XYZ file of C-alpha atoms in Angstrom:
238
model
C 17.807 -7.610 -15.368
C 18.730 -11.286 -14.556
C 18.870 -10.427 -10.890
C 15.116 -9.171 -10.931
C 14.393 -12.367 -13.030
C 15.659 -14.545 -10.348
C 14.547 -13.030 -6.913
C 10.905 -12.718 -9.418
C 11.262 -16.696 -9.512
C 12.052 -17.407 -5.867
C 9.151 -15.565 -4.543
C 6.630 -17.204 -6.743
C 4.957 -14.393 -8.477
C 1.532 -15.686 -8.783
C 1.151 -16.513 -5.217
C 1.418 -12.895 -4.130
C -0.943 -11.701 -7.545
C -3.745 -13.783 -6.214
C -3.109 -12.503 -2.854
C -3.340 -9.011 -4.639
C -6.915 -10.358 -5.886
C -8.156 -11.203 -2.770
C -7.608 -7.884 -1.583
C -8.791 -6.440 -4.386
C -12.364 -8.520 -4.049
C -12.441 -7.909 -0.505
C -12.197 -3.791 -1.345
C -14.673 -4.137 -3.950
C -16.758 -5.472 -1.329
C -16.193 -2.474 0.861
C -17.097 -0.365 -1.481
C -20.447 -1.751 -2.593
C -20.813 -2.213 1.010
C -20.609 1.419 1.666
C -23.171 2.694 -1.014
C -25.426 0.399 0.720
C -24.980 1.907 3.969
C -25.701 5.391 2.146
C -28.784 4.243 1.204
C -29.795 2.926 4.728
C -28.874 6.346 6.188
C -30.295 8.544 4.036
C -33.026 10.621 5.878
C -30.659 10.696 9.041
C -29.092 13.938 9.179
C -26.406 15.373 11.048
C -24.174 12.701 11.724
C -20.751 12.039 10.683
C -20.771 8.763 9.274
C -24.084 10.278 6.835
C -20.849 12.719 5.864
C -18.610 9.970 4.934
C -21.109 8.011 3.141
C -22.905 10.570 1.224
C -21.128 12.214 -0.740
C -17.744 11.125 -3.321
C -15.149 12.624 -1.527
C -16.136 11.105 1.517
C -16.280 7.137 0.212
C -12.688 7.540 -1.429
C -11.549 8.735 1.436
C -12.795 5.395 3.040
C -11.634 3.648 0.006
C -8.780 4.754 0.056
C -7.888 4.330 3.869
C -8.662 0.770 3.512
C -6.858 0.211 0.648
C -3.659 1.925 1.939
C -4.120 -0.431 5.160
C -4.637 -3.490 3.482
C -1.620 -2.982 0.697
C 1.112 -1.471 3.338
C 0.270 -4.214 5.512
C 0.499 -6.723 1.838
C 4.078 -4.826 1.386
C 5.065 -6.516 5.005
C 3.778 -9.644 4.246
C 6.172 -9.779 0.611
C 9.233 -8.338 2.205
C 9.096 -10.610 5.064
C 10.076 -13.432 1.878
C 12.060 -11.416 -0.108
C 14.042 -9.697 2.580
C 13.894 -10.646 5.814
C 13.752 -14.421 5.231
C 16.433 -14.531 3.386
C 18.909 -12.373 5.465
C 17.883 -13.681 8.678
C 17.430 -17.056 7.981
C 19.474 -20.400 7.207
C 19.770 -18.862 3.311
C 21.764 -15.595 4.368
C 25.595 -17.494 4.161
C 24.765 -18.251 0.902
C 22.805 -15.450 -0.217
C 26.445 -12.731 1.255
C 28.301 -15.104 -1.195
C 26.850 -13.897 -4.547
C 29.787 -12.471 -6.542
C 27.429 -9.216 -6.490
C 27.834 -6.413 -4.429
C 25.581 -6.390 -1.438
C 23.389 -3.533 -2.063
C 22.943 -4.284 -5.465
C 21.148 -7.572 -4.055
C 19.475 -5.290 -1.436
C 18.046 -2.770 -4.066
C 16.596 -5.007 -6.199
C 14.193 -6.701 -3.466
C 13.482 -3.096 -2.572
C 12.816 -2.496 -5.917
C 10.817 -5.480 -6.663
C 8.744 -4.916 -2.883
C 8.120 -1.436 -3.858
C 7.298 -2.244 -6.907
C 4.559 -4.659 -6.879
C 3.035 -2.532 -4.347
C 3.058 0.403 -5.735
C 1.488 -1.017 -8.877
C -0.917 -3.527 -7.236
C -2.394 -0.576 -5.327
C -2.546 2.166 -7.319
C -4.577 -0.273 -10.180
C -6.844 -1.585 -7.142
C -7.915 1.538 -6.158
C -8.846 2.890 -9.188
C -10.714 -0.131 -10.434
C -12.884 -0.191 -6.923
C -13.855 3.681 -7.339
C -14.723 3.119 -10.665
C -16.389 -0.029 -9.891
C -18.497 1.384 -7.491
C -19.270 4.355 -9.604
C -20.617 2.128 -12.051
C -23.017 0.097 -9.633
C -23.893 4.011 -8.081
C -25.635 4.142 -11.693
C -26.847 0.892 -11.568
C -28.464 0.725 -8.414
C -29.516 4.065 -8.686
C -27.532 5.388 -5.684
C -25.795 8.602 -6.254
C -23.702 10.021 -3.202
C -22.893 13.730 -4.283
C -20.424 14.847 -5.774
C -18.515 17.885 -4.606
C -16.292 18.377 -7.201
C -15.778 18.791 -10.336
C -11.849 17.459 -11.371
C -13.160 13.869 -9.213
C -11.288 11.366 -11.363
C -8.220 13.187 -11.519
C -8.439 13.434 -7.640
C -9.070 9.402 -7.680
C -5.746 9.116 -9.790
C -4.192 11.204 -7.764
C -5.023 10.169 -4.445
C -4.307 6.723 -5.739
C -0.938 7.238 -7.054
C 0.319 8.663 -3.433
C -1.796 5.865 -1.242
C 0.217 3.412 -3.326
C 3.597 5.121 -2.927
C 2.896 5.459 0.773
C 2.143 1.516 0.820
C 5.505 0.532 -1.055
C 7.277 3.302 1.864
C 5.723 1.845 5.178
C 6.501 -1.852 3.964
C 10.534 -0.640 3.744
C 10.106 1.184 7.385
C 8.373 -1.882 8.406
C 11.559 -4.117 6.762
C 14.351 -2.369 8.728
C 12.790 -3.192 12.122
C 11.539 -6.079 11.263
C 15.465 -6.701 9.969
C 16.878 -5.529 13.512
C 14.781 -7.364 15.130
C 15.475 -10.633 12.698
C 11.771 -11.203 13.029
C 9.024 -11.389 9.923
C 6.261 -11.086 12.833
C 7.879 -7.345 13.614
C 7.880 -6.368 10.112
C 4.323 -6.670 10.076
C 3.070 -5.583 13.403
C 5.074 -2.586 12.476
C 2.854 -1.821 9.575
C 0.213 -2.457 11.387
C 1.149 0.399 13.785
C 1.872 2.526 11.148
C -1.422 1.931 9.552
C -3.915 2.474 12.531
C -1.776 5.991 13.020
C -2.314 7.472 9.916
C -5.543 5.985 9.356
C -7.831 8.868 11.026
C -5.671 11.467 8.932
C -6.291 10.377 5.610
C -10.177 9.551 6.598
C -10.836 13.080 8.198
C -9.458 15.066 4.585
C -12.379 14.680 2.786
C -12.298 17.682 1.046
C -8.047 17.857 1.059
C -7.516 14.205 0.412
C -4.869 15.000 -2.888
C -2.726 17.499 -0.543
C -2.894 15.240 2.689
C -2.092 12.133 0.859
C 0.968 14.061 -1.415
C 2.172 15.459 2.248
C 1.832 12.157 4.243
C 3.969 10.373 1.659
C 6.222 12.597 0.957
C 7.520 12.221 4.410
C 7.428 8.904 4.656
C 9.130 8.269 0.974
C 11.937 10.566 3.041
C 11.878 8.692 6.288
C 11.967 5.246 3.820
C 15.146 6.213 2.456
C 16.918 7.482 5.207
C 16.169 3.967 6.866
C 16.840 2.338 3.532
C 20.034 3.267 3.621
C 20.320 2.001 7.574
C 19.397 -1.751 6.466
C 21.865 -1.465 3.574
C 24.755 -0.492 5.647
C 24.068 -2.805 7.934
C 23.458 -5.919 5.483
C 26.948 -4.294 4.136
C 28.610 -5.057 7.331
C 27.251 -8.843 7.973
C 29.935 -11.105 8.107
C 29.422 -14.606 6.002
């Protein structure tokens, strides 16, 4: 618990929780943003963005999409000070030195990455869909809805977008480890976010099963490259 305490303290927290507001806002934003659009299509039929816009399903999958870009690509940004900085940079002699076994170290930046990823996210997401919900009634703009279990398919859906966040930033960590570059970490997220974006906006009416099968395989892929970066942090030399 002390080591959590300490790598907590030299990330400063509350720089990266008013990071997590700012994407929050700019989400919220988005997603008043896209009831608005509703509104301004209605009337014009037959085209796909109308199907994305009006109805439920379709606006969390947007929601979603965006938030799952913006929060993998947040997971980069924190590793690349919890992780990568400090094993490729000047602090990494110091940092092998700790009477405490390597992986241990390792694992609890994971842990903490993962984390306040997961948690940021998953909270986010839910707050914007319900947020937007709630101005739906307000503004009198109601998208339909086209089913009937919709809030336990926002929990849902959020829960795996935010475990699929906390897995691309670790992918993103081990090359952007091999590579001893922060920039790599996050133009690898930033790959893997533009190729899975189209999948999880197309599943409108499968988001819960696309988004449960999408991370699975990445929380797979994640630890199987996990365990890459802590061999190889295992094997530096002081």
């Amino acid at each position: 618990m002390n080591l959590y305490k300490l790598e907590l303290m030299k990330i400063k927290l509350s720089t990266y929780l008013w990071a997590i507001f700012g994407v929050f806002v700019s989400l919220l934003a988005l997603g008043i943003l896209f009831l608005f659009i509703f509104q301004i299509e209605a009337g014009r039929s037959g085209t796909s963005e109308e199907e994305l816009f009006a109805n439920w399903n379709g606006l969390l999958a947007l929601t979603t999409t965006l938030s799952f870009a913006f929060f993998s690509v947040l997971s980069a940004v924190i590793a690349t000070k919890v992780i990568i900085s400090e094993y490729c940079g000047k602090n990494v002699v110091i940092l092998l030195s700790y009477p405490v076994n390597r992986k241990t170290i390792l694992r609890t930046k994971c842990l903490i990455v993962s984390g306040i990823t997961t948690i940021s996210a998953f909270i986010s997401n839910i707050l914007v869909i319900g947020i937007m919900y709630i101005s739906a009634h307000i503004f009198k703009i109601m998208p339909q809805m086209n089913t009937k279990y919709f809030v336990f398919t926002v929990f849902l859906s959020s829960f795996f977008m935010s475990i699929l966040s906390s897995a691309v930033g670790i992918i993103s960590t081990t090359f952007g480890w091999r590579k001893h570059s922060s920039v790599s970490t996050i133009v690898c997220s930033l790959i893997i976010v533009c190729t899975l974006a189209n999948c999880i906006t197309i599943s409108l009416s499968s988001i819960i099963w696309v988004m449960f099968v999408i991370s699975a395989v990445f929380v797979i892929i994640a630890n199987f490259i996990y365990h890459i970066l802590a061999n190889g942090i295992e094997k530096m030399e002081v």
